[in-house]
Each structure stands twice: as structure tokens, then as C-alpha cells.
Amino acid sequence: GLLLPQMEGIMVALLSPSASVQIEVEPVGRWFEAFLKRRNRNVSASFQELEEEEELSEESEDEELQLEDFPLLRTLDPKDWKNQDHYAVLGLAHMRYKATQKQIKAAHKAMVLKHHPDKRKAAGEQIVEGDGDYFTCITKAIEILSDPVKRRAFDSVDPTFDNAVPSKGEGKDNFFEAYAPVFERNARWSSKKHVPRLGTMDSSFEDVDNFYSVWYNFESWREFSYLDEEEKDKAECRDERRWIEKQNRAARATRKKEEMNRLRTLVDTAYSLDPRIKKFKDDEKARKENEKKAKADAKRKEQEEKERARQAELDAARMAKEKDEEEAKLVAQQAKKEKEIQKKAIKKERQKLRTTCKNWNYFGDNESDSVKMMEDVEKLCDRLELVSLQSLNEGLASGSKEEGKVAVEKQVQVVNAQLQKEKDAEVQARQAVRTVVQASGGGGGGGKGWNEEELPLLIKAVNLFPAGTNARWEVIANYMNLHSTSGIKRTAKDVINKAKNLQKLEPGQKDEINKKAFEKFNKEHAAVPQTVDNAVPSERFDANTASWTTEEQKLLEQALKTYPVSTPERWEKIAAAVPGRTKKDCIKRYKELVEMVKAKKAAQEQVGSKSKK
């Protein structure tokens, strides 16, 4: 065989049965042309073969390009070129914006070969002279579609594009069938490639979220310069050209705004009807409700734990209190026994003293002396302590009548001295109070002095209605008028002047006033006067007379709120919540607070009624 490689300067071997001979050959014709291309472009033979195959495939595409006939082509008016469909003019109505530049050029070439005026004239067809022939429409079509800028302007106002947006009623029952084609149709305007599709009911949350994120931030390349009503090239001067540009920009901006509103309406409507969005919202709502329920359960358990711990503390405090109360009860019982023993012993010694003196006829020679001594003996029985009575009785029992009389008279002198001393002290105290009243009584009451009852009442009212109380001094004056027994009506001015005078008093004088008020209270409320110096208080009075602290007051108020009136064994629970206080203490304090509140209300209501008048 004969091998002929197509390369210059390569020796070719002729194989023959006889001998091998080397000869030099040169490429000619199309082979020579291919050789020059390869040498100039510095490529191999294989690359050339691929390029030739690509050219052959492009030629085959041109051969396969099918053009649609446009029946109305010959009726087109070249002057109305803006309203014509340039794709239909070139026979590409079925391809439109998907047609490549090569296909557009091929279509133009085919239309020129078919509709060129010279060819038609040669065929005997009547030709319109100048630019009035319909062939001008073909020229205008290739001019616009071959220019990327002009083609984009024409594609933006494609007359075959459907700008309609489905209504809510259309997409309510068949959402995906109604909206998927619309989004695919409008995706052609996106400045970014790979616009996501609407998807299906099974699409994930991420895919749906990405879809609506892209469409809510949609960037459209669609512009409306093709619809400009005025052409600036036709302007006669620069000012007119500027005016035309201004008008065109305003019209484009309006159409662009309408286009973006159309797309936004499409996305909003789809979002409101999308069944997946509703499903995701329901799932999110259920998740939040579950989280909320879990938090509520955790909080409830925590509250229960706290309540159990608090109840345990209350139980421990109650048990400790019960233990202390039991111990205090034992101590009180022991004290009561001792008191009874002491009381019996005193009663025995008194009876013994009376009997001894009676047996000796009260140491008197006549009836008057005996009566006087009888009174002195009763005075001794009331004033002397147990030890003194025992000592006196022992002296009377061991001595004679005269010695006994001397001992009794001596003891009577001691008791009389004590009584006189106490009486003198009381007189001095009354005189001091009277002096204070006289010294401070010049400013109020219309010249009427303040008695011993009114001063403690004023101090109590000032503390009861602190600074900040509405119409404070009128309220204090009304309070005093309601509770005073002197019959003197005090005004707000009287109360203010008296309060200022009291502030100027020395601490000792204030203490004296408080002491007198306390003594008066004891006289009014004491059931039985004390007859023995060291007598133990009666059981009807509470042993725990300590004043309430701020902390105890807070605990009492909180317990009153915690245990309403309908609570069984309410006061036992309230007492358990206030350490150191008994049920009787809490009830007594509650009654005091109620009376205090009632008094304040009454005084304030009276002031309010006066102000209205």
C-alpha cells in the first residue's frame, strides 16, 4: 500500500516488493489550505478535525432551521415598525427570545433570498419605490434583533408575553397548577440565572424559603425604552433633545414601577395562598405551643418544689413554735402554782395578823382606838409583802401585847411614809404636766388650754396620719374632735400650733406626758388593782406585750392575704406564719389595725364632706 501523510517536508516511503524509495511531496488544493491554517494557528491536526466537525454541525443546524410563514408580511407598513412583531417578520415567531444570533442571521438570509426587491422585480412583481416596500420591515427586524441592546428593549415589551397574574380565586383550589407556569414565565426577566421553581407540596422548608426570598428580592432586567413616544434623534436643538429625554425617563420609570408592583402582587398572592406556608406556620405554632407548655410544666414543677420546701419550713417553724409554747405553758403553769401558793401564804399571813390583832382587841383601850388600829392593820395587809407579813407575825407571836403594838405601829409608820412619798411624787408629776400645758397652751383652742387627755391624743393622731396625708391637719383635728371627751373643738390651726410647741419640748417633758397617758390607760382598763408589791399579772392579760416589729407586721399582712376568711383554722395558720406570735396576738393586732383604718377613714371623709360644702 501507499501511505501519503499530509505534511510538508516529510519523506514518504513507497513500499514495493523490490525496494524502498523516499520522495518529497507537497499538499495541494484544500489540503494545502488546511496546512496553512494549522501552521499559522500552531494547532495539531486533531484540533483542525474538531473545528471542521463543529462547522459542519452549525451548517447542519442552519439547514435544519425551520421558518414559519408570516401571511401578513406583505401588508406591513414600514412606518409602523414599532408595532410589528420582528420575530414573526423573520419567521422566528415560534422561537422568539430563545433564538440565537446565528439562527437570526440565517433566518434573515433566507428572508432576503426570498423577498429581496430585485428578485421579486425580476419575477415580474410590482415593487414600491423607496422605503415604502415591506422589505424595509425585514431590514428593520434584523437591525433590532442583531443588536443586543435593541433586542432586549423589544423583548421587554414582547407582544406575545402574558402579564396576567392569577387571582386568589383561581389559585385557591389548584395552587401549583395555577402559579407554577406564571413563575416560570416571569423568570425570564431575572438578572440572575438559575431562578428556583415553585416546587411541590413535598418541598422542604429551606426550598420554599429560598424560592420566596429570591422572588421578594427579584431583580428584573426588563426595561421599556422601546415604548418611548418621542425620538431624541429627531430633535431640532439640544434643549428639545433634553426635554425628550426627560419625558422618556419619566415614562420608563412609571412603567418600571408598574412592572415591579405586578411582580410583587404575584409573589404576595402566591405567598398568601401557598398551602405549604400555612403548613409551616401551623408546625411552627405547634412547636412554640409545645415549648411554652414544656416551660409552663417546668415552672409549675419548680413552684411545687418551692411550695414543698416552704411548707416544710413552715412545718418546722410550727413544730418549734409549738414546742416553745408547750415549754412556755409549763413555765406559766409552774408560775401559776407558785402564785397560788404565794397567794394562799399571803392570805394565811393576813388572816393570822388580823386574828392576832383581834385577839388583843387591836391594842386599844377604847373603841375608837381599836377602829383606827383595825384600819391600820388592813392597810398593812394590803401593802406588805409576804416576807414582811411573816416577820411581823413571828414578832407578834413571840412577844407580849405591848411589844406587838409597838411592832405594828412601827410597821404602820413605814407604810404611811411610803404612801406619802408616792403621793408627793404623783402631785409633783401632775404639777409638771400642768406647767407644761400652761407653757404650751397659748397658741390654740381660741384661748382654751390643752388638758392631759388631749396631748397624748394629739401625739397619737400625728403618728397615725403621717406627712403626705391629704388635708393632714384637718384630718388630725377631726380625729381629735371625734375621740376627745373635753368637749373643746380644735381647728387645724390649733393643732398645727400645738404640734409645733410640742416639738420644742425637752425629751424629759415628752416622756412625762407619755407616762401620764399610760397611767391613765391602766386606770381605765385594769380589772383589779394590785394589792401586793410583787403580785403576778392576771391571766386575762397577755404575757407577750412586746410591740410589733416591722418584719412581724409584714408577715401578718402577707398571711392575711394568703389565708382568706373562708380558710379553715385561719387564725392558727396565720399565727404559724408569724414566728413568736400566738393566735390571740394576731387577732388583737388585726382588731387594732381595723380600728385604726376606720378612724382614718372617718376623719378623712369628714374633711372631704366639708371641702365639698
Coordinates of N, CA and C in Angstrom, one line a residue, residues 366-447:
N366 N -60.0 51.7 174.1 CA -61.4 52.1 173.8 C -61.7 51.7 172.3
E367 N -63.0 52.0 172.0 CA -63.5 51.5 170.7 C -62.9 52.3 169.5
S368 N -62.7 53.6 169.7 CA -62.1 54.5 168.7 C -60.7 54.1 168.4
D369 N -59.9 53.8 169.4 CA -58.5 53.3 169.1 C -58.5 52.0 168.4
S370 N -59.4 51.1 168.8 CA -59.5 49.8 168.1 C -59.8 49.9 166.7
V371 N -60.8 50.8 166.4 CA -61.2 51.0 165.0 C -60.0 51.6 164.1
K372 N -59.3 52.6 164.7 CA -58.2 53.2 164.0 C -57.1 52.1 163.7
M373 N -56.9 51.3 164.8 CA -55.8 50.2 164.6 C -56.3 49.2 163.6
M374 N -57.6 48.9 163.6 CA -58.2 48.0 162.6 C -57.9 48.5 161.2
E375 N -58.1 49.8 160.9 CA -57.8 50.4 159.6 C -56.3 50.3 159.3
D376 N -55.5 50.5 160.3 CA -54.0 50.4 160.0 C -53.6 48.9 159.7
V377 N -54.3 48.0 160.4 CA -54.0 46.6 160.1 C -54.4 46.2 158.7
E378 N -55.5 46.7 158.2 CA -56.0 46.4 156.9 C -55.0 47.0 155.9
K379 N -54.5 48.2 156.2 CA -53.5 48.9 155.4 C -52.3 48.0 155.3
L380 N -51.9 47.4 156.4 CA -50.7 46.6 156.4 C -50.9 45.3 155.5
C381 N -52.1 44.8 155.6 CA -52.5 43.6 154.8 C -52.4 43.9 153.3
D382 N -52.8 45.1 152.9 CA -52.8 45.5 151.5 C -51.4 45.8 151.0
R383 N -50.6 46.4 151.8 CA -49.3 46.9 151.3 C -48.1 46.0 151.6
L384 N -48.1 45.2 152.6 CA -46.9 44.4 153.0 C -46.8 43.2 152.1
E385 N -45.5 42.8 151.8 CA -45.2 41.6 151.1 C -45.3 40.4 152.0
L386 N -45.1 39.2 151.4 CA -45.2 38.0 152.2 C -44.1 37.9 153.3
V387 N -42.9 38.3 152.9 CA -41.8 38.2 153.9 C -42.1 39.2 155.0
S388 N -42.5 40.4 154.7 CA -42.8 41.3 155.8 C -43.9 40.9 156.7
L389 N -44.9 40.3 156.1 CA -46.1 39.8 156.9 C -45.6 38.6 157.8
Q390 N -44.8 37.7 157.3 CA -44.3 36.6 158.1 C -43.4 37.1 159.3
S391 N -42.6 38.1 159.0 CA -41.7 38.6 160.0 C -42.5 39.3 161.1
L392 N -43.5 40.0 160.7 CA -44.4 40.7 161.7 C -45.2 39.7 162.5
N393 N -45.7 38.7 161.9 CA -46.4 37.7 162.6 C -45.6 36.9 163.6
E394 N -44.3 36.7 163.2 CA -43.4 36.0 164.1 C -43.1 36.8 165.3
G395 N -42.9 38.1 165.1 CA -42.7 39.1 166.2 C -43.9 39.1 167.2
L396 N -45.1 39.2 166.6 CA -46.3 39.2 167.4 C -46.5 37.9 168.2
A397 N -46.1 36.8 167.6 CA -46.3 35.5 168.3 C -45.3 35.3 169.4
S398 N -44.1 35.9 169.3 CA -43.1 35.6 170.3 C -43.1 36.7 171.4
G399 N -43.7 37.9 171.2 CA -43.7 39.0 172.1 C -45.0 39.1 172.9
S400 N -44.9 40.1 173.7 CA -46.1 40.4 174.5 C -47.0 41.4 173.7
K401 N -48.1 41.7 174.4 CA -49.1 42.6 173.7 C -48.5 44.0 173.4
E402 N -47.8 44.5 174.4 CA -47.2 45.8 174.2 C -46.1 45.8 173.1
E403 N -45.3 44.7 173.2 CA -44.3 44.6 172.1 C -44.9 44.5 170.7
G404 N -46.0 43.7 170.7 CA -46.7 43.6 169.4 C -47.3 44.9 168.9
K405 N -47.9 45.7 169.9 CA -48.4 47.0 169.5 C -47.3 47.9 168.9
V406 N -46.1 47.9 169.6 CA -45.0 48.7 169.1 C -44.6 48.3 167.7
A407 N -44.5 46.9 167.5 CA -44.1 46.4 166.2 C -45.1 46.8 165.1
V408 N -46.4 46.7 165.4 CA -47.4 47.0 164.4 C -47.4 48.5 164.1
E409 N -47.3 49.4 165.2 CA -47.2 50.8 164.9 C -46.0 51.2 164.1
K410 N -44.9 50.6 164.4 CA -43.7 50.8 163.7 C -43.8 50.5 162.2
Q411 N -44.5 49.4 161.9 CA -44.7 48.9 160.5 C -45.7 49.9 159.8
V412 N -46.7 50.3 160.6 CA -47.7 51.3 160.0 C -47.0 52.6 159.7
Q413 N -46.1 53.0 160.5 CA -45.3 54.3 160.1 C -44.5 54.1 158.8
V414 N -43.9 52.9 158.7 CA -43.2 52.7 157.4 C -44.1 52.8 156.2
V415 N -45.2 52.1 156.3 CA -46.2 52.1 155.2 C -46.7 53.5 154.9
N416 N -47.1 54.2 156.0 CA -47.5 55.6 155.8 C -46.5 56.4 155.1
A417 N -45.2 56.3 155.5 CA -44.2 57.0 154.8 C -44.1 56.7 153.3
Q418 N -44.2 55.4 153.0 CA -44.2 55.0 151.6 C -45.4 55.6 150.8
L419 N -46.6 55.6 151.4 CA -47.7 56.1 150.8 C -47.6 57.6 150.6
Q420 N -47.1 58.3 151.6 CA -46.9 59.8 151.4 C -45.9 60.1 150.4
K421 N -44.8 59.3 150.3 CA -43.8 59.5 149.3 C -44.4 59.4 147.9
E422 N -45.2 58.3 147.7 CA -45.8 58.1 146.4 C -46.8 59.2 146.1
K423 N -47.5 59.7 147.1 CA -48.5 60.7 146.9 C -47.8 62.0 146.4
D424 N -46.7 62.3 147.1 CA -45.9 63.5 146.8 C -45.4 63.5 145.4
A425 N -44.9 62.3 145.0 CA -44.4 62.1 143.6 C -45.5 62.3 142.6
E426 N -46.7 61.8 142.9 CA -47.8 62.0 141.9 C -48.2 63.5 141.8
V427 N -48.2 64.1 143.0 CA -48.5 65.6 142.9 C -47.5 66.4 142.1
Q428 N -46.2 66.0 142.3 CA -45.2 66.7 141.5 C -45.3 66.4 140.0
A429 N -45.7 65.2 139.7 CA -45.8 64.9 138.3 C -47.0 65.6 137.7
R430 N -48.1 65.7 138.4 CA -49.3 66.4 137.9 C -48.9 67.9 137.8
Q431 N -48.2 68.4 138.7 CA -47.8 69.8 138.6 C -46.9 70.1 137.4
A432 N -46.0 69.1 137.2 CA -45.1 69.3 136.0 C -45.9 69.3 134.7
V433 N -46.9 68.4 134.6 CA -47.7 68.3 133.4 C -48.5 69.6 133.3
R434 N -49.1 70.1 134.4 CA -49.9 71.3 134.3 C -49.0 72.5 133.9
T435 N -47.8 72.5 134.4 CA -46.9 73.5 133.9 C -46.6 73.5 132.4
V436 N -46.4 72.3 132.0 CA -46.1 72.1 130.5 C -47.3 72.5 129.7
V437 N -48.5 72.2 130.2 CA -49.7 72.5 129.5 C -49.9 74.0 129.4
Q438 N -49.6 74.7 130.6 CA -49.8 76.1 130.6 C -48.7 76.8 129.8
A439 N -47.5 76.2 129.8 CA -46.5 76.9 129.0 C -46.7 76.8 127.5
S440 N -47.4 75.7 127.0 CA -47.6 75.5 125.6 C -49.0 75.7 125.2
G441 N -49.9 76.2 126.0 CA -51.3 76.4 125.7 C -51.6 77.7 125.2
G442 N -50.7 78.6 124.8 CA -51.0 80.0 124.4 C -51.3 80.1 122.9
G443 N -51.1 79.0 122.1 CA -51.3 79.1 120.7 C -52.5 78.5 120.1
G444 N -53.4 77.9 120.8 CA -54.5 77.2 120.2 C -55.7 77.1 121.0
G445 N -56.8 76.7 120.4 CA -58.1 76.5 121.0 C -58.8 77.7 121.4
G446 N -58.4 78.8 120.6 CA -59.2 80.1 120.9 C -59.0 80.5 122.3
G447 N -57.8 80.3 122.9 CA -57.5 80.7 124.3 C -57.8 79.6 125.3

